[in-house]
């Protein structure tokens, strides 16, 4: 659904989103930065780590309150729930310890909404930004889930980035793979995201080809119409010239036979 459609169907939610889009985006960026800090900085003290985790939980609760407020503002609440099932699942499932990584999907959803609105019509920028965002978050999440697991094949952030690239591109070399439940959930989510992103890229390329073909066809049609009009004008001029020449020949024939020529009206030359 486009933003214009949302404004027509749910004007109160659209107004709420306009008012809260940027604050939520700032919170999402802060959430992502703090999460990356806790994952990449192994020297954090337990107290600092606990404080950061508390802050992350508070931000996630804010996202949950945002969902509940939008639900309360909706005119058709059942339809709102039906069209936002993923948001609901993302907010409920992270209450389980092994599924808390799904909070990152909420962050991606908020940031992706801002990317979509800011770069509407600029598909290349939007797709690049989305791929970079999803890839970075997935690498952080799978590294956090796998690095301490027994028999883990993803033990450094570099390996996590490599695994993310091969997975999101649907190549899947198999040299790196998750062994924990949390890591496999991340992998499944990333696979779906990779397929969706490839679909967006393919659709964008197809749309670009169709648009260019349509413009070429319109240009060709305009040129054809102008060329036809010019040809008709030239044909009319030639016919008029043929008529004048025929009249002169008719006037010259009696003279050639020794008879007086009939009076021929001399039409003024066309201007």
Short mmCIF file of C-alpha atoms in Angstrom, two decimals:
data_model
loop_
_atom_site.label_atom_id
_atom_site.label_comp_id
_atom_site.label_asym_id
_atom_site.label_seq_id
_atom_site.Cartn_x
_atom_site.Cartn_y
_atom_site.Cartn_z
CA UNK A 1 0.00 0.00 0.00
CA UNK A 2 1.37 3.41 -0.95
CA UNK A 3 1.42 6.33 1.43
CA UNK A 4 -1.39 8.04 -0.53
CA UNK A 5 -3.57 4.93 -0.16
CA UNK A 6 -2.82 4.78 3.55
CA UNK A 7 -3.79 8.44 3.98
CA UNK A 8 -7.12 7.83 2.26
CA UNK A 9 -7.98 4.63 4.14
CA UNK A 10 -6.47 5.39 7.55
CA UNK A 11 -5.93 9.16 7.84
CA UNK A 12 -5.40 9.03 11.62
CA UNK A 13 -2.66 6.40 11.32
CA UNK A 14 -1.08 8.37 8.47
CA UNK A 15 -1.04 11.51 10.63
CA UNK A 16 0.47 9.54 13.54
CA UNK A 17 3.16 8.10 11.27
CA UNK A 18 4.04 11.55 9.91
CA UNK A 19 4.43 12.84 13.45
CA UNK A 20 6.43 9.88 14.76
CA UNK A 21 8.42 8.67 11.73
CA UNK A 22 11.63 10.54 12.48
CA UNK A 23 11.65 9.94 16.28
CA UNK A 24 11.16 6.22 15.66
CA UNK A 25 13.89 6.28 13.03
CA UNK A 26 16.31 7.88 15.50
CA UNK A 27 15.40 5.27 18.11
CA UNK A 28 15.90 2.49 15.56
CA UNK A 29 19.37 3.80 14.65
CA UNK A 30 20.24 4.10 18.35
CA UNK A 31 18.99 0.56 18.95
CA UNK A 32 21.11 -0.78 16.10
CA UNK A 33 24.22 1.13 17.24
CA UNK A 34 23.89 -0.11 20.83
CA UNK A 35 23.28 -3.67 19.70
CA UNK A 36 26.35 -3.56 17.44
CA UNK A 37 28.35 -2.20 20.36
CA UNK A 38 27.36 -5.07 22.64
CA UNK A 39 28.15 -7.64 19.93
CA UNK A 40 31.48 -6.30 18.67
CA UNK A 41 32.97 -4.99 21.92
CA UNK A 42 33.87 -8.06 23.95
CA UNK A 43 35.49 -5.97 26.69
CA UNK A 44 32.22 -4.58 28.05
CA UNK A 45 31.72 -5.12 31.76
CA UNK A 46 28.67 -7.11 32.88
CA UNK A 47 27.11 -3.99 34.40
CA UNK A 48 27.54 -1.98 31.19
CA UNK A 49 26.18 -4.83 29.11
CA UNK A 50 23.16 -5.14 31.40
CA UNK A 51 22.50 -1.39 31.19
CA UNK A 52 22.67 -1.45 27.39
CA UNK A 53 20.36 -4.49 27.27
CA UNK A 54 17.88 -2.60 29.45
CA UNK A 55 18.00 0.36 27.06
CA UNK A 56 17.41 -1.96 24.09
CA UNK A 57 14.40 -3.46 25.86
CA UNK A 58 12.98 0.01 26.51
CA UNK A 59 13.31 0.93 22.82
CA UNK A 60 11.62 -2.33 21.83
CA UNK A 61 8.76 -1.52 24.25
CA UNK A 62 8.40 1.89 22.56
CA UNK A 63 7.97 0.10 19.24
CA UNK A 64 5.32 -2.09 20.85
CA UNK A 65 3.46 0.97 22.17
CA UNK A 66 3.61 2.47 18.67
CA UNK A 67 1.94 -0.66 17.29
CA UNK A 68 -0.80 -0.54 19.93
CA UNK A 69 -1.48 3.15 19.28
CA UNK A 70 -1.75 2.56 15.54
CA UNK A 71 -4.12 -0.32 16.27
CA UNK A 72 -6.26 1.96 18.44
CA UNK A 73 -6.32 4.65 15.73
CA UNK A 74 -7.30 2.22 12.97
CA UNK A 75 -10.84 2.46 11.64
CA UNK A 76 -10.83 -1.22 10.66
CA UNK A 77 -8.83 -2.90 13.41
CA UNK A 78 -9.24 -6.48 12.24
CA UNK A 79 -7.93 -5.50 8.83
CA UNK A 80 -5.05 -3.64 10.49
CA UNK A 81 -4.09 -6.74 12.47
CA UNK A 82 -4.43 -8.90 9.35
CA UNK A 83 -2.18 -6.65 7.28
CA UNK A 84 0.39 -6.25 10.11
CA UNK A 85 0.73 -9.84 11.28
CA UNK A 86 4.50 -9.72 10.89
CA UNK A 87 4.70 -6.64 13.13
CA UNK A 88 2.59 -8.39 15.76
CA UNK A 89 4.68 -11.57 15.64
CA UNK A 90 7.91 -9.57 15.83
CA UNK A 91 6.65 -7.80 18.95
CA UNK A 92 5.35 -10.93 20.70
CA UNK A 93 7.92 -13.61 19.84
CA UNK A 94 10.99 -11.78 21.26
CA UNK A 95 9.58 -12.31 24.75
CA UNK A 96 11.14 -15.77 24.40
CA UNK A 97 14.87 -15.63 25.04
CA UNK A 98 15.93 -17.53 21.91
CA UNK A 99 13.78 -15.32 19.71
CA UNK A 100 14.87 -11.96 21.07
CA UNK A 101 17.00 -11.40 17.98
CA UNK A 102 13.74 -10.81 16.10
CA UNK A 103 13.67 -7.37 17.73
CA UNK A 104 16.15 -6.43 15.02
CA UNK A 105 13.48 -7.10 12.42
CA UNK A 106 11.39 -4.36 14.04
CA UNK A 107 14.33 -2.00 13.66
CA UNK A 108 14.72 -2.99 10.01
CA UNK A 109 11.00 -2.43 9.45
CA UNK A 110 11.16 1.11 10.86
CA UNK A 111 14.31 2.05 8.95
CA UNK A 112 13.03 0.45 5.76
CA UNK A 113 9.84 2.51 5.97
CA UNK A 114 11.93 5.68 6.14
CA UNK A 115 14.10 4.53 3.23
CA UNK A 116 11.03 3.74 1.14
CA UNK A 117 9.51 7.17 1.75
CA UNK A 118 12.73 9.14 1.26
CA UNK A 119 13.84 7.34 -1.92
CA UNK A 120 10.50 6.62 -3.58
CA UNK A 121 11.17 6.39 -7.32
CA UNK A 122 14.94 5.94 -6.78
CA UNK A 123 14.94 2.16 -6.86
CA UNK A 124 18.71 1.68 -7.02
CA UNK A 125 19.31 3.76 -3.88
CA UNK A 126 16.45 2.08 -2.04
CA UNK A 127 17.55 -1.47 -2.92
CA UNK A 128 21.21 -0.74 -2.08
CA UNK A 129 20.28 0.78 1.26
CA UNK A 130 17.95 -2.09 2.14
CA UNK A 131 20.50 -4.78 1.21
CA UNK A 132 23.23 -3.05 3.23
CA UNK A 133 20.92 -2.64 6.25
CA UNK A 134 19.63 -6.23 6.18
CA UNK A 135 23.11 -7.65 5.59
CA UNK A 136 24.72 -5.71 8.43
CA UNK A 137 21.97 -6.61 10.90
CA UNK A 138 22.04 -10.29 9.88
CA UNK A 139 25.83 -10.46 10.23
CA UNK A 140 25.65 -8.96 13.72
CA UNK A 141 22.83 -11.25 14.78
CA UNK A 142 24.34 -14.50 13.51
CA UNK A 143 27.75 -13.62 14.97
CA UNK A 144 26.15 -12.93 18.34
CA UNK A 145 24.26 -16.23 18.21
CA UNK A 146 27.05 -18.47 16.91
CA UNK A 147 30.39 -17.30 18.26
CA UNK A 148 30.19 -19.16 21.58
CA UNK A 149 28.38 -22.28 20.33
CA UNK A 150 30.17 -25.65 20.28
CA UNK A 151 31.27 -26.74 16.78
CA UNK A 152 30.37 -23.30 15.42
CA UNK A 153 31.72 -22.41 11.96
CA UNK A 154 30.96 -18.70 12.35
CA UNK A 155 33.29 -17.44 15.08
CA UNK A 156 34.39 -14.01 13.76
CA UNK A 157 32.49 -11.03 12.43
CA UNK A 158 34.27 -11.38 9.08
CA UNK A 159 32.98 -14.94 8.74
CA UNK A 160 29.51 -13.69 9.65
CA UNK A 161 29.69 -11.07 6.90
CA UNK A 162 30.83 -13.70 4.37
CA UNK A 163 28.00 -16.04 5.40
CA UNK A 164 25.51 -13.17 5.08
CA UNK A 165 26.67 -12.31 1.55
CA UNK A 166 26.45 -15.91 0.34
CA UNK A 167 23.06 -16.40 1.97
CA UNK A 168 21.34 -13.18 0.92
CA UNK A 169 22.52 -13.71 -2.66
CA UNK A 170 21.04 -17.25 -2.50
CA UNK A 171 24.43 -18.74 -3.45
CA UNK A 172 25.01 -20.66 -0.21
CA UNK A 173 28.50 -22.18 -0.44
CA UNK A 174 27.96 -24.18 2.73
CA UNK A 175 31.42 -23.45 4.17
CA UNK A 176 29.77 -21.44 6.96
CA UNK A 177 26.45 -22.35 8.51
CA UNK A 178 24.61 -21.73 11.80
CA UNK A 179 24.30 -24.50 14.37
CA UNK A 180 22.13 -22.81 17.01
CA UNK A 181 18.36 -22.42 16.96
CA UNK A 182 18.70 -18.64 17.03
CA UNK A 183 21.20 -18.70 14.18
CA UNK A 184 18.96 -20.89 12.06
CA UNK A 185 16.02 -18.55 12.62
CA UNK A 186 18.24 -15.72 11.38
CA UNK A 187 19.26 -17.82 8.40
CA UNK A 188 15.65 -18.61 7.46
CA UNK A 189 14.68 -14.95 7.76
CA UNK A 190 17.67 -13.89 5.67
CA UNK A 191 16.85 -16.42 2.97
CA UNK A 192 13.33 -15.04 2.65
CA UNK A 193 14.72 -11.50 2.61
CA UNK A 194 17.22 -12.43 -0.09
CA UNK A 195 14.53 -13.90 -2.32
CA UNK A 196 12.34 -10.84 -1.77
CA UNK A 197 15.20 -8.45 -2.58
CA UNK A 198 16.06 -10.36 -5.75
CA UNK A 199 12.39 -10.13 -6.70
CA UNK A 200 12.46 -6.36 -6.16
CA UNK A 201 15.59 -6.01 -8.29
CA UNK A 202 14.12 -8.16 -11.06
CA UNK A 203 10.84 -6.25 -10.99
CA UNK A 204 12.72 -2.94 -11.08
CA UNK A 205 14.75 -3.99 -14.11
CA UNK A 206 11.62 -5.24 -15.87
CA UNK A 207 9.82 -2.00 -15.04
CA UNK A 208 12.77 -0.01 -16.43
CA UNK A 209 12.67 -1.97 -19.70
CA UNK A 210 8.88 -1.57 -20.02
CA UNK A 211 9.09 2.15 -19.32
CA UNK A 212 11.82 2.65 -21.91
CA UNK A 213 9.92 0.61 -24.50
CA UNK A 214 6.79 2.65 -23.83
CA UNK A 215 8.67 5.92 -24.27
CA UNK A 216 10.30 4.64 -27.47
CA UNK A 217 6.91 3.59 -28.84
CA UNK A 218 5.41 6.99 -27.99
CA UNK A 219 8.33 8.81 -29.62
CA UNK A 220 8.08 6.63 -32.73
CA UNK A 221 4.33 7.22 -32.95
CA UNK A 222 4.80 10.99 -32.69
CA UNK A 223 7.51 10.94 -35.37
CA UNK A 224 5.35 8.77 -37.62
CA UNK A 225 2.39 11.14 -37.30
CA UNK A 226 4.54 14.19 -38.09
CA UNK A 227 6.16 12.41 -41.04
CA UNK A 228 2.75 11.40 -42.38
CA UNK A 229 1.49 14.97 -42.09
CA UNK A 230 4.57 16.26 -43.93
CA UNK A 231 4.15 13.63 -46.66
CA UNK A 232 0.49 14.56 -47.13
CA UNK A 233 1.45 18.23 -47.45
CA UNK A 234 4.07 17.44 -50.09
CA UNK A 235 1.61 15.23 -52.00
CA UNK A 236 -0.96 18.05 -52.02
CA UNK A 237 1.69 20.42 -53.40
CA UNK A 238 2.62 17.92 -56.12
CA UNK A 239 -1.04 17.42 -57.09
CA UNK A 240 -1.54 21.17 -57.34
CA UNK A 241 1.54 21.46 -59.53
CA UNK A 242 0.29 18.62 -61.75
CA UNK A 243 -3.07 20.40 -62.14
CA UNK A 244 -1.34 23.62 -63.24
CA UNK A 245 0.87 21.77 -65.69
CA UNK A 246 -2.15 19.90 -67.09
CA UNK A 247 -4.01 23.19 -67.63
CA UNK A 248 -1.05 24.67 -69.46
CA UNK A 249 -0.75 21.62 -71.66
CA UNK A 250 -4.45 21.86 -72.50
CA UNK A 251 -3.85 25.49 -73.54
CA UNK A 252 -0.86 24.64 -75.72
CA UNK A 253 -2.49 21.76 -77.64
CA UNK A 254 -4.79 24.00 -79.90
CA UNK A 255 -1.82 26.23 -80.74
CA UNK A 256 0.16 23.22 -81.84
CA UNK A 257 -2.77 22.21 -84.11
CA UNK A 258 -3.04 25.74 -85.66
CA UNK A 259 -6.22 26.69 -83.79
CA UNK A 260 -6.60 29.71 -81.56
CA UNK A 261 -5.99 28.79 -77.97
CA UNK A 262 -8.93 29.03 -75.64
CA UNK A 263 -8.74 31.64 -72.98
CA UNK A 264 -7.14 30.13 -69.91
CA UNK A 265 -7.66 31.78 -66.64
CA UNK A 266 -4.38 32.38 -64.98
CA UNK A 267 -4.71 31.57 -61.33
CA UNK A 268 -2.40 33.54 -59.11
CA UNK A 269 0.43 31.50 -57.79
CA UNK A 270 -0.22 30.20 -54.32
CA UNK A 271 1.54 32.07 -51.63
#
